[in-house]
Coordinates of C-alpha atoms and ligand atoms in Angstrom, one line a residue:
M11 CA 9.4 10.2 -30.5
A12 CA 9.8 13.8 -29.4
R13 CA 10.1 14.1 -26.1
T14 CA 7.2 16.3 -24.7
K15 CA 8.8 18.5 -21.5
K16 CA 5.7 18.3 -19.2
T17 CA 5.3 22.0 -17.4
I18 CA 5.4 21.9 -13.4
E19 CA 1.4 22.1 -13.5
E20 CA 1.3 19.4 -15.7
K21 CA 3.2 17.4 -13.1
S22 CA 1.2 17.7 -10.2
I23 CA -2.0 19.1 -8.8
W24 CA -0.5 20.1 -5.5
D25 CA 0.6 23.3 -4.4
D26 CA 3.6 22.2 -2.2
A27 CA 4.6 20.1 -5.2
R28 CA 4.8 23.2 -7.7
Q29 CA 6.2 25.2 -5.2
M30 CA 9.1 22.5 -5.0
L31 CA 9.0 21.6 -7.9
R32 CA 9.7 25.0 -9.1
K33 CA 12.8 25.0 -5.7
A34 CA 14.0 21.9 -7.2
E35 CA 14.7 23.4 -10.6
R36 CA 16.5 26.5 -9.1
D37 CA 18.8 24.6 -7.2
G38 CA 19.4 22.4 -9.9
V39 CA 17.7 18.7 -8.4
E40 CA 17.0 16.1 -10.1
T41 CA 13.4 14.4 -9.9
A42 CA 11.8 11.1 -11.0
W43 CA 9.8 13.3 -13.6
D44 CA 13.2 14.5 -15.0
R45 CA 13.9 11.6 -15.0
L46 CA 11.1 9.8 -17.1
E47 CA 11.8 12.2 -19.4
H48 CA 15.2 11.1 -20.1
Q49 CA 13.9 7.7 -20.3
T50 CA 11.3 8.2 -22.5
P51 CA 10.0 6.9 -25.0
H52 CA 9.7 3.5 -23.3
C53 CA 10.9 0.3 -25.5
N54 CA 7.7 -1.1 -26.8
F55 CA 8.4 -4.5 -26.4
C56 CA 9.0 -4.4 -22.3
E57 CA 5.7 -2.0 -22.3
T58 CA 3.7 -4.7 -23.9
G59 CA 5.1 -7.2 -22.3
L60 CA 6.9 -8.9 -25.2
S61 CA 10.6 -9.5 -24.3
C62 CA 11.6 -12.4 -22.4
R63 CA 15.1 -12.6 -20.6
N64 CA 14.7 -15.8 -19.1
C65 CA 17.4 -17.9 -20.6
T66 CA 20.9 -17.1 -22.4
M67 CA 19.1 -18.5 -26.3
G68 CA 17.4 -15.1 -25.9
P69 CA 17.2 -12.1 -25.0
C70 CA 13.6 -12.7 -27.3
R71 CA 11.3 -10.1 -28.8
I72 CA 7.9 -11.4 -30.3
S73 CA 6.8 -9.4 -33.4
K74 CA 5.0 -10.4 -36.2
K75 CA 8.4 -10.1 -37.8
A76 CA 9.5 -12.9 -35.5
P77 CA 6.4 -14.2 -33.3
L78 CA 7.9 -17.1 -31.5
G79 CA 11.1 -16.4 -28.7
V80 CA 14.3 -18.9 -29.8
C81 CA 12.5 -21.7 -27.5
G82 CA 9.6 -21.2 -29.0
A83 CA 7.5 -19.6 -26.4
D84 CA 5.3 -17.2 -28.2
A85 CA 3.2 -14.2 -27.3
D86 CA 0.8 -15.1 -24.6
V87 CA 3.5 -17.6 -23.4
V88 CA 5.6 -14.5 -22.5
V89 CA 3.6 -12.0 -21.7
A90 CA 2.0 -14.6 -19.2
R91 CA 5.3 -15.5 -17.9
N92 CA 6.4 -12.0 -17.1
F93 CA 3.6 -10.7 -15.6
G94 CA 3.6 -13.8 -13.3
R95 CA 7.0 -12.9 -12.4
F96 CA 5.9 -9.0 -11.4
V97 CA 3.2 -10.1 -9.3
A98 CA 5.3 -12.5 -7.6
G99 CA 7.3 -9.8 -7.0
G100 CA 5.2 -8.2 -5.5
S101 CA 3.4 -10.7 -3.3
A102 CA 6.9 -11.2 -1.8
G103 CA 7.4 -7.9 -1.0
H104 CA 4.4 -7.8 1.3
S105 CA 4.8 -10.7 2.2
D106 CA 8.3 -10.9 3.6
H107 CA 7.0 -7.3 5.1
G108 CA 4.6 -10.1 7.1
R109 CA 7.3 -12.4 8.2
D110 CA 9.4 -9.2 9.6
C111 CA 6.1 -9.1 11.5
I112 CA 5.9 -12.7 12.7
E113 CA 10.0 -12.7 13.9
A114 CA 8.9 -9.8 15.9
L115 CA 6.0 -11.2 17.7
H116 CA 7.7 -14.5 17.7
A117 CA 10.4 -12.7 19.8
V118 CA 8.7 -10.8 22.4
A119 CA 6.4 -14.0 22.7
H120 CA 9.8 -16.0 23.7
G121 CA 11.2 -12.9 25.8
L122 CA 13.7 -12.6 23.1
T123 CA 13.5 -8.8 23.1
Q124 CA 12.5 -5.8 25.7
D125 CA 11.7 -3.5 23.0
Y126 CA 8.6 -4.6 21.7
T127 CA 5.1 -5.2 23.6
I128 CA 1.7 -6.9 23.2
K129 CA 0.1 -4.1 23.2
D130 CA -3.3 -4.8 21.8
E131 CA -3.8 -8.4 24.6
A132 CA -7.6 -8.5 23.4
K133 CA -7.3 -8.5 20.0
L134 CA -4.3 -11.3 20.1
I135 CA -6.8 -13.4 22.0
R136 CA -9.8 -12.4 19.6
I137 CA -7.0 -13.3 16.1
A138 CA -5.9 -16.6 18.5
N139 CA -9.4 -17.7 18.9
E140 CA -10.8 -17.2 15.5
L141 CA -7.7 -19.5 14.5
G142 CA -8.0 -22.5 17.0
I143 CA -5.4 -21.8 19.1
A144 CA -6.8 -22.1 23.1
T145 CA -6.8 -19.2 25.0
E146 CA -8.8 -19.8 28.3
G147 CA -6.5 -20.1 31.5
R148 CA -3.4 -18.8 29.6
Q149 CA -1.0 -16.1 29.7
P150 CA -0.6 -13.7 26.7
L151 CA 2.9 -14.7 25.8
D152 CA 1.5 -18.5 25.6
I153 CA -0.8 -17.5 23.5
A154 CA 1.7 -15.4 20.9
K155 CA 4.1 -18.2 21.1
D156 CA 1.3 -20.5 19.3
L157 CA 0.0 -17.3 16.8
S158 CA 3.5 -16.7 15.5
A159 CA 4.3 -20.7 15.0
E160 CA 0.6 -20.9 13.3
F161 CA 1.3 -17.7 11.0
Y162 CA 5.0 -19.2 10.4
A163 CA 3.0 -22.2 8.5
N164 CA 1.1 -20.0 6.4
Y165 CA 4.9 -19.4 4.7
G166 CA 5.5 -22.9 4.4
S167 CA 4.2 -26.0 2.0
L168 CA 2.6 -28.6 5.2
R169 CA -0.6 -26.6 4.4
E170 CA -3.9 -27.1 2.3
E171 CA -4.5 -23.7 2.7
L172 CA -4.0 -20.6 4.8
S173 CA -5.1 -19.6 8.1
F174 CA -7.4 -17.3 7.4
S175 CA -9.3 -19.2 5.0
C176 CA -11.5 -19.1 7.9
R177 CA -12.8 -15.7 6.9
V178 CA -13.3 -16.4 3.2
P179 CA -16.8 -17.1 2.3
E180 CA -17.6 -20.7 1.5
K181 CA -18.7 -19.7 -2.1
R182 CA -15.9 -18.1 -2.4
K183 CA -13.5 -21.0 -1.5
Q184 CA -15.5 -23.7 -3.3
I185 CA -14.6 -21.3 -6.5
W186 CA -10.8 -21.1 -5.5
K187 CA -11.0 -25.2 -5.1
D188 CA -12.8 -26.0 -8.4
L189 CA -10.4 -23.5 -10.2
G190 CA -7.6 -25.3 -8.3
I191 CA -6.2 -22.0 -7.2
T192 CA -6.8 -22.5 -3.6
P193 CA -3.2 -20.7 -2.0
R194 CA -1.3 -23.1 0.1
G195 CA 1.7 -21.3 1.3
V196 CA 2.5 -17.8 0.9
D197 CA 6.6 -18.8 -0.4
R198 CA 5.0 -22.1 -2.0
E199 CA 2.9 -20.1 -4.6
I200 CA 5.6 -17.4 -5.1
A201 CA 8.8 -20.0 -5.9
E202 CA 6.0 -22.1 -7.9
M203 CA 5.7 -19.4 -10.0
M204 CA 9.7 -18.8 -10.4
H205 CA 9.2 -22.2 -11.4
R206 CA 6.5 -22.4 -13.5
T207 CA 7.9 -19.3 -15.9
H208 CA 11.6 -21.4 -16.3
M209 CA 11.6 -22.1 -19.8
G210 CA 10.6 -25.1 -20.6
C211 CA 7.5 -24.8 -17.7
D212 CA 4.1 -23.6 -17.8
N213 CA 3.5 -22.9 -21.3
D214 CA 0.0 -21.8 -21.4
A215 CA -0.8 -18.8 -20.5
A216 CA -4.7 -19.0 -18.9
N217 CA -2.5 -21.5 -16.4
T218 CA 0.3 -19.2 -15.7
M219 CA -2.8 -16.6 -15.2
L220 CA -4.8 -18.9 -12.7
H221 CA -1.4 -19.3 -11.0
S222 CA -0.9 -15.7 -10.5
A223 CA -4.0 -15.6 -9.0
R224 CA -3.3 -17.9 -6.2
T225 CA 0.1 -16.3 -5.3
C226 CA -1.3 -13.5 -5.0
L227 CA -3.9 -14.8 -2.8
G228 CA -1.2 -16.1 -0.7
D229 CA -0.5 -12.5 -0.1
G230 CA -4.0 -11.2 0.9
W231 CA -5.2 -13.4 2.8
A232 CA -1.9 -14.5 4.4
G233 CA 1.2 -12.5 3.8
S234 CA -0.6 -9.3 4.1
M235 CA -3.1 -9.8 6.4
I236 CA -0.9 -11.2 8.9
A237 CA 1.3 -8.2 8.7
T238 CA -1.4 -5.7 9.4
E239 CA -3.1 -8.5 12.4
I240 CA 0.3 -8.4 14.0
S241 CA 0.8 -5.2 13.6
D242 CA -2.6 -4.0 15.7
I243 CA -1.2 -6.8 18.4
L244 CA 2.4 -5.1 18.6
F245 CA 1.5 -1.6 18.3
G246 CA -2.2 -0.8 19.0
T247 CA -5.6 -1.6 16.5
P248 CA -5.9 2.2 15.1
S249 CA -9.1 4.4 16.2
P250 CA -9.6 7.8 14.6
R251 CA -7.9 10.5 15.6
K252 CA -7.0 13.7 13.9
S253 CA -3.9 14.1 12.1
M254 CA -1.9 16.6 9.5
V255 CA -1.0 16.1 5.9
N256 CA 1.2 17.9 2.9
L257 CA 5.1 19.2 3.1
G258 CA 3.8 22.1 5.9
V259 CA 3.8 19.5 8.2
I260 CA 7.9 19.8 7.9
K261 CA 8.6 22.8 11.1
E262 CA 11.2 25.5 10.4
D263 CA 12.3 25.5 13.8
Q264 CA 12.9 21.7 14.7
V265 CA 15.0 18.5 14.1
N266 CA 13.0 17.8 11.1
I267 CA 12.8 13.4 10.8
L268 CA 11.4 12.0 8.3
V269 CA 10.4 8.1 8.3
H270 CA 9.9 6.4 5.3
G271 CA 9.2 2.5 4.0
H272 CA 6.2 0.1 4.9
N273 CA 7.1 -1.8 8.5
P274 CA 6.1 -0.3 11.8
I275 CA 8.4 -2.4 13.3
V276 CA 11.0 0.7 12.3
S277 CA 9.2 3.4 12.7
E278 CA 7.5 3.1 15.6
K279 CA 10.7 2.8 17.7
I280 CA 11.3 5.7 16.2
V281 CA 8.0 7.3 17.4
E282 CA 9.5 6.3 21.1
A283 CA 13.2 7.8 20.2
V284 CA 11.5 11.2 19.2
S285 CA 10.2 12.0 22.7
D286 CA 12.9 10.7 24.7
P287 CA 14.2 13.8 27.1
E288 CA 17.5 13.8 26.7
L289 CA 17.3 14.0 22.7
V290 CA 14.7 17.1 23.4
A291 CA 17.1 18.2 25.5
L292 CA 19.9 17.8 23.3
A293 CA 18.0 19.1 20.2
K294 CA 17.5 22.3 22.1
E295 CA 21.1 22.7 22.9
K296 CA 21.8 22.6 19.4
G297 CA 19.6 25.5 18.6
A298 CA 16.1 23.6 18.0
T299 CA 12.8 24.0 19.3
G300 CA 12.2 20.4 19.6
I301 CA 12.2 17.3 17.3
N302 CA 9.2 16.7 14.6
L303 CA 8.6 13.4 13.1
A304 CA 6.9 12.9 9.9
G305 CA 6.0 10.1 7.4
L306 CA 6.1 9.3 3.9
C307 CA 4.3 6.7 1.8
C308 CA 2.9 3.4 3.7
T309 CA 5.6 3.4 6.6
G310 CA 4.1 7.4 7.4
N311 CA 0.1 5.6 6.9
E312 CA 1.2 3.2 9.5
L313 CA 2.0 5.8 12.1
M314 CA -0.3 7.8 11.3
M315 CA -3.0 5.1 12.0
R316 CA -2.0 4.4 15.2
Q317 CA 0.0 7.2 16.5
G318 CA -1.7 10.5 14.6
I319 CA 1.7 11.2 13.6
P320 CA 1.3 13.8 10.2
L321 CA 1.9 12.5 6.5
A322 CA 4.1 14.6 4.7
G323 CA 3.3 12.9 1.3
N324 CA 3.0 10.0 -0.9
H325 CA 5.3 8.6 -3.2
L326 CA 6.0 11.1 -5.5
M327 CA 6.9 13.8 -2.4
T328 CA 9.2 11.8 -1.3
E329 CA 12.3 13.5 -3.4
L330 CA 10.2 16.8 -2.4
A331 CA 10.3 16.8 1.2
I332 CA 13.6 16.9 0.8
V333 CA 14.2 19.6 -1.9
T334 CA 12.2 21.8 1.3
G335 CA 16.5 22.2 2.6
A336 CA 15.0 21.2 6.6
V337 CA 15.1 17.5 6.4
E338 CA 17.9 16.4 8.8
L339 CA 17.5 12.9 8.4
I340 CA 15.3 10.2 6.3
V341 CA 15.1 6.8 8.2
V342 CA 13.9 3.8 5.8
D343 CA 13.2 0.4 5.9
Y344 CA 11.9 -1.2 2.6
Q345 CA 10.0 -0.5 -0.4
C346 CA 9.3 2.3 -2.2
I347 CA 12.7 4.3 -1.4
M348 CA 13.5 5.5 -4.7
P349 CA 17.7 5.5 -4.5
S350 CA 17.5 8.8 -5.7
L351 CA 17.3 10.1 -2.3
V352 CA 20.7 9.3 -1.5
T353 CA 21.9 12.0 -3.9
I354 CA 19.4 14.6 -3.3
G355 CA 19.8 14.3 0.6
N356 CA 23.8 15.3 -0.5
C357 CA 22.1 18.6 -2.3
Y358 CA 21.2 19.2 1.1
H359 CA 22.5 18.3 4.4
T360 CA 19.8 15.2 4.9
K361 CA 21.0 12.2 5.8
M362 CA 20.1 8.8 4.9
V363 CA 20.0 5.9 7.1
T364 CA 18.8 2.6 6.0
T365 CA 17.7 0.4 9.0
A366 CA 17.3 -3.3 6.7
D367 CA 20.5 -5.5 5.3
K368 CA 17.8 -6.8 2.8
A369 CA 17.2 -3.0 1.5
K370 CA 20.8 -1.0 1.7
F371 CA 21.0 2.2 -0.6
T372 CA 24.9 2.8 -1.4
G373 CA 25.4 6.5 0.3
A374 CA 23.5 5.7 2.9
E375 CA 24.8 4.8 6.2
H376 CA 23.6 1.6 7.8
V377 CA 22.1 1.5 11.2
K378 CA 20.6 -2.2 11.4
F379 CA 17.3 -2.5 13.1
E380 CA 16.7 -6.2 14.8
V381 CA 13.8 -7.1 17.0
H382 CA 16.8 -6.9 20.2
N383 CA 17.9 -3.5 19.5
G384 CA 15.2 -1.4 18.1
M385 CA 15.2 1.1 21.1
A386 CA 18.6 1.6 21.1
Q387 CA 18.8 2.0 17.2
A388 CA 16.5 4.4 17.2
K389 CA 18.2 6.7 19.4
K390 CA 21.2 6.6 17.9
V391 CA 19.4 7.8 14.7
V392 CA 17.7 10.4 16.3
R393 CA 20.7 11.3 17.5
M394 CA 22.4 11.3 14.5
A395 CA 19.6 13.7 13.1
I396 CA 19.9 16.3 15.5
E397 CA 23.9 16.4 14.8
R398 CA 22.9 17.6 11.5
F399 CA 20.7 20.4 12.6
P400 CA 23.8 22.8 13.0
L401 CA 24.6 21.6 8.9
R402 CA 21.6 23.5 7.7
N403 CA 21.7 25.8 5.5
T404 CA 19.0 28.6 6.5
N405 CA 19.0 30.8 3.1
R406 CA 18.1 27.5 1.4
V407 CA 14.9 26.3 3.4
E408 CA 11.4 26.9 1.9
I409 CA 8.6 25.3 3.4
P410 CA 5.2 24.6 1.9
Q411 CA 2.6 26.4 4.3
G412 CA -0.6 25.0 5.8
P413 CA -0.9 21.1 6.1
I414 CA -4.6 20.1 5.6
E415 CA -5.9 18.7 8.9
M416 CA -8.1 14.8 8.1
I417 CA -9.1 11.8 10.4
T418 CA -7.4 8.2 10.2
G419 CA -7.5 5.3 12.3
F420 CA -10.8 3.5 10.4
S421 CA -9.7 -0.1 11.4
N422 CA -12.9 -2.5 10.7
E423 CA -12.4 -2.8 14.9
S424 CA -13.2 1.5 15.0
L425 CA -15.7 1.0 11.8
L426 CA -18.0 -2.0 13.9
A427 CA -18.0 0.7 17.0
S428 CA -18.4 3.7 15.3
M429 CA -21.9 1.3 14.5
G430 CA -22.3 0.3 17.5
G431 CA -20.5 -3.1 17.1
T432 CA -22.6 -4.5 14.1
L433 CA -22.4 -4.4 10.6
T434 CA -26.8 -4.0 10.4
P435 CA -26.3 0.0 9.8
L436 CA -24.2 -0.3 7.2
V437 CA -25.6 -3.4 5.2
E438 CA -29.7 -1.3 6.3
A439 CA -28.0 2.2 4.4
I440 CA -26.9 -0.2 1.5
K441 CA -30.2 -1.9 1.1
A442 CA -31.7 1.5 1.0
G443 CA -29.6 2.8 -1.2
K444 CA -28.4 5.3 0.9
V445 CA -24.7 4.2 0.7
R446 CA -25.0 2.4 -2.7
G447 CA -21.9 0.5 -2.3
A448 CA -18.2 0.8 -1.6
V449 CA -14.7 1.1 -3.8
A450 CA -11.3 1.1 -2.1
I451 CA -8.9 3.5 -3.8
V452 CA -5.5 2.4 -3.0
G453 CA -1.9 2.4 -4.1
C454 CA 0.4 4.9 -5.4
N455 CA 2.0 7.8 -8.0
N456 CA 3.3 7.7 -11.1
P457 CA 5.4 10.7 -12.7
K458 CA 4.0 9.4 -16.0
Y459 CA 0.4 10.9 -14.8
Q460 CA -0.2 14.3 -12.8
Q461 CA 0.1 13.6 -9.8
D462 CA -2.9 12.7 -7.6
H463 CA -4.8 14.2 -10.3
C464 CA -6.8 10.4 -11.1
N465 CA -6.7 9.8 -7.3
V466 CA -8.7 12.8 -6.3
N467 CA -11.5 13.2 -9.1
L468 CA -12.3 9.3 -8.9
T469 CA -12.3 9.8 -5.2
R470 CA -15.2 13.4 -5.2
E471 CA -16.7 11.6 -8.1
L472 CA -17.4 8.0 -6.3
I473 CA -19.0 10.1 -2.7
K474 CA -21.1 12.2 -4.9
K475 CA -22.8 9.2 -6.4
D476 CA -23.2 8.0 -2.8
I477 CA -20.2 5.1 -2.8
L478 CA -18.3 5.3 0.1
V479 CA -14.7 5.2 -0.8
L480 CA -11.8 3.4 1.4
V481 CA -8.2 4.6 1.1
T482 CA -4.8 3.2 1.8
G483 CA -1.6 3.9 0.9
C484 CA -0.6 6.7 -1.2
V485 CA -3.6 7.1 -1.7
T486 CA -4.0 8.5 1.7
S487 CA -2.2 11.8 1.2
A488 CA -3.9 12.6 -2.1
A489 CA -7.5 12.5 -0.3
G490 CA -6.2 14.3 2.9
K491 CA -5.0 17.4 1.1
A492 CA -8.0 17.4 -0.7
G493 CA -9.7 17.9 2.5
L494 CA -11.8 14.8 1.8
L495 CA -11.1 13.2 4.7
V496 CA -13.0 15.4 7.5
P497 CA -16.2 14.6 8.6
E498 CA -17.5 18.6 7.3
A499 CA -16.4 16.6 3.5
I500 CA -20.4 14.9 3.6
E501 CA -21.1 18.3 2.0
M502 CA -19.0 17.2 -1.5
A503 CA -21.1 13.9 -1.2
G504 CA -24.6 12.7 -2.4
P505 CA -27.4 13.2 0.0
G506 CA -27.8 9.7 1.3
L507 CA -23.9 9.1 2.2
K508 CA -24.0 12.4 3.6
E509 CA -26.7 11.5 5.5
I510 CA -25.1 8.3 7.3
C511 CA -21.8 9.5 7.1
G512 CA -23.7 12.6 8.9
A513 CA -25.1 10.6 11.5
L514 CA -22.2 8.4 12.4
G515 CA -19.8 11.4 12.2
I516 CA -17.5 10.0 10.3
P517 CA -16.4 11.2 6.7
P518 CA -17.3 9.4 3.3
V519 CA -13.9 8.8 2.6
L520 CA -12.3 6.2 5.5
H521 CA -8.3 5.9 5.8
M522 CA -8.3 2.1 6.4
G523 CA -4.2 2.6 6.3
S524 CA -0.9 1.4 4.6
C525 CA -1.4 -0.9 1.6
V526 CA -0.4 -4.0 3.6
D527 CA -4.0 -3.3 5.4
N528 CA -5.7 -3.5 2.2
A529 CA -6.4 -6.9 3.6
R530 CA -8.6 -5.0 6.7
I531 CA -10.9 -3.9 3.2
L532 CA -10.6 -7.9 2.4
Q533 CA -12.0 -8.5 5.9
L534 CA -14.7 -6.7 5.6
A535 CA -15.8 -7.7 2.5
A536 CA -16.1 -11.0 3.6
L537 CA -17.8 -10.4 7.0
L538 CA -20.3 -7.9 4.9
A539 CA -20.9 -11.1 2.3
N540 CA -21.3 -13.7 5.3
E541 CA -23.6 -11.4 7.0
L542 CA -25.6 -11.3 3.7
G543 CA -25.0 -15.1 3.0
V544 CA -23.6 -14.1 -0.6
D545 CA -20.5 -14.2 -2.5
I546 CA -17.9 -11.2 -2.2
S547 CA -18.7 -11.0 -5.9
D548 CA -22.4 -10.6 -5.4
L549 CA -21.7 -7.7 -3.1
P550 CA -21.6 -3.7 -4.5
L551 CA -17.8 -3.5 -4.2
A552 CA -15.0 -2.2 -6.3
G553 CA -11.2 -1.9 -6.2
S554 CA -9.1 0.7 -7.9
S555 CA -5.4 1.9 -7.9
P556 CA -6.0 4.8 -10.5
E557 CA -1.9 5.9 -10.7
W558 CA -0.6 2.4 -9.7
Y559 CA 3.3 2.2 -10.5
S560 CA 4.7 -1.1 -8.2
E561 CA 5.1 -5.2 -8.2
K562 CA 3.1 -5.0 -5.0
A563 CA 0.0 -2.6 -6.2
A564 CA -0.2 -5.6 -9.2
A565 CA -0.6 -8.4 -7.1
I566 CA -3.1 -6.2 -4.7
G567 CA -5.3 -6.0 -7.7
V568 CA -5.0 -9.4 -9.0
Y569 CA -6.1 -10.8 -5.4
C570 CA -9.0 -8.6 -5.0
V571 CA -10.3 -9.6 -8.3
A572 CA -9.6 -13.1 -7.5
S573 CA -11.3 -12.3 -3.9
G574 CA -14.4 -11.0 -6.5
I575 CA -13.7 -8.0 -6.2
Y576 CA -14.6 -5.9 -9.8
T577 CA -11.1 -3.4 -10.0
H578 CA -10.3 -0.3 -12.1
L579 CA -6.9 0.7 -12.7
G580 CA -6.1 3.3 -14.3
H581 CA -3.6 2.5 -16.8
P582 CA -2.6 -1.8 -17.8
P583 CA 0.5 -3.8 -16.7
N584 CA 2.8 -5.0 -19.3
I585 CA 0.2 -7.3 -20.8
T586 CA -0.9 -5.8 -24.1
G587 CA 1.0 -7.6 -26.7
S588 CA -1.1 -10.7 -25.3
S589 CA -4.7 -10.9 -26.6
V590 CA -5.1 -14.0 -24.4
V591 CA -3.8 -12.7 -21.0
T592 CA -5.6 -9.1 -22.3
N593 CA -8.9 -10.6 -22.5
L594 CA -9.0 -13.0 -19.8
A595 CA -7.7 -9.4 -17.6
L596 CA -10.7 -7.5 -18.6
E597 CA -13.3 -9.8 -19.4
G598 CA -12.5 -13.7 -19.2
L599 CA -11.8 -13.6 -15.1
D600 CA -15.6 -12.6 -14.7
S601 CA -16.7 -15.7 -15.5
L602 CA -14.4 -17.5 -14.3
I603 CA -14.0 -15.7 -10.6
G604 CA -17.1 -12.9 -10.8
A605 CA -14.9 -10.2 -11.6
C606 CA -12.0 -8.5 -13.5
F607 CA -10.3 -5.6 -14.2
G608 CA -11.3 -2.4 -15.7
I609 CA -9.0 0.1 -17.5
E610 CA -9.5 3.6 -18.0
P611 CA -7.4 6.5 -17.7
D612 CA -9.9 9.7 -17.1
P613 CA -10.9 9.6 -13.7
F614 CA -14.7 10.6 -14.3
K615 CA -14.8 7.9 -17.0
A616 CA -14.0 6.0 -14.3
A617 CA -16.2 6.4 -11.9
E618 CA -19.2 5.7 -14.1
L619 CA -17.5 3.0 -15.5
I620 CA -17.9 1.3 -11.3
D621 CA -20.7 3.5 -11.0
Q622 CA -22.7 0.8 -13.8
R623 CA -21.0 -2.6 -11.8
I624 CA -22.3 -1.2 -8.6
K625 CA -25.9 -0.9 -10.2
V626 CA -25.6 -4.3 -11.8
K627 CA -24.1 -5.9 -8.3
R628 CA -26.9 -4.0 -6.3
Q629 CA -29.6 -5.2 -9.0
G630 CA -28.5 -9.1 -8.4
L631 CA -29.1 -8.2 -5.3
G632 CA -33.1 -7.3 -5.7
L633 CA -31.8 -3.5 -4.5
K634 CA -32.9 -0.6 -6.7
P635 CA -29.9 0.3 -8.5
Ligands
XCC21 FE1 4.7 1.7 -2.1 FE2 3.1 1.8 -0.3 FE3 2.5 2.5 -4.1 FE4 2.9 4.4 -2.1 S1 1.2 2.9 -3.0 S2 3.7 4.1 -3.8 S3 3.4 0.5 -3.3 S4 4.1 3.5 -1.0 NI1 1.0 1.0 -1.4
SF4_22 FE1 13.7 -16.3 -25.5 FE2 12.3 -18.7 -24.5 FE3 15.0 -17.5 -23.7 FE4 12.8 -16.3 -23.1 S1 13.0 -18.4 -22.0 S2 14.6 -15.6 -23.6 S3 11.6 -16.7 -25.1 S4 14.5 -18.4 -25.9

């Protein structure tokens, strides 16, 4: 097969990306798009999920000529096992991030750190009450002790169900129970998936797929939800504020530090350190006018939601940010961090610093962050960045101009507050057909597809149809750069959505956080369902991940569907080698669980697909489509 070389315009829809892709070419820097070219064409067995490496009687490749692996596994079994392990990886990622949050809360509660505190006491008490932990007359730290213990228990094997199952509508819980997929413990379901997919265990594709759902539900309703709720307790529950997005947030005359990864435990301390007067003075001594901090990917979303820190870009912008030549240091924790960043940093003067023992990068400097030393380590990292500033080669600096304004900070709490503390205005707007439904557009970039083309166009099409859009993760940067995250964007919305958002003073597309914050959307969906006395699957809702790439994104898709939310993907996971698994995902799940996946690469057709679904759900509720 001939390799097709994409033009720069075909790689991304953005000017800032294109400008940096041109500079990368001039500077001899290789990016994900170049490496994709070297990897193309991809192995067809792997792409369709038909290769198995689960034992050394293999590896096996399932084909017409050889339809069974050495052990006798057929296409359906191999595909289901591969998919099961794929989403177990994603669930592990979100959930282990959640575990790190519990450790921080536990350390705060037990006085093991001075570096973190409880910022939102009201939320601590609210969540404790919700989970049946006594709060009356107790000190916040005492409550936090019990809450961290309660959360830890969600990871083990002693529970029949998760703490936040109290949020799940009864009808949904019954469906889970009937199918035997009520998630019991986060780690338990992940470990069981590894067990089931060992040679000679679960050799029934549908059964393995059901356990995929159970595993991912553990992610959505525990791992991710716990990460979000604790992050709010420790760092504050987000409220609407202005911020900026695109590579233009990098400042020519300042020391530039980028934070990349996922967990606010590291990045929140960096935020504090950059305003340390001593360090600011040091930066000035070195010839900079100050220290500038910007975020990438999900940790960027976290900082933006709570602190309004600007966002330099999403997944495919991470390499290009370094190509500006103006980044002194990039500090990372874990997930979605391309190992190529070290190499690209070396082409300039950019230092890469890792902070988590579970995510070291050869060639990067490791500054281990622990709950008890976060502040000291953050200052150390900022100092390292300042020391790099004189090494910057000003002849090689080129920063795209003109960052775009956006509004961030729509937690469920702030959303409810904007509606006067109740869901009634939203429910009324839905009933009246002014807001016909809501769609969460989430996830990533993938160099196989023109960057953000689908993310942006799907968002635009949906708001035209009076569908409220909620964005998280790497779609945030896409929607922000397209000017969709400001109140003025109601001009691009349909008349009903324009009226409602205009009256509330909110954009037609709401930034709800990072990818673990999709748990906020689950909670909101459950609140809506409970308010109407129906199941989540009865609501005019959908999810979409148009340009997804990661195991985590697949896990999100599965927990969305298993929670009753129809989910669109721009391209299928590696399952198309099995008709059983593919049919289950695209249809079968609908009758079992009340939702399924839809695959459509074209954003305009995808909008129609989602719109159809919303019509059906509206009619089901007795509303005009
Ligand atoms: Fe990663 Fe979370 Fe995807 Fe972005 S959206 S590329 S998973 S950073 Ni979560
Ligand atoms: Fe082959 Fe079966 Fe071993 Fe997989 S588990 S590598 S299909 S023999």
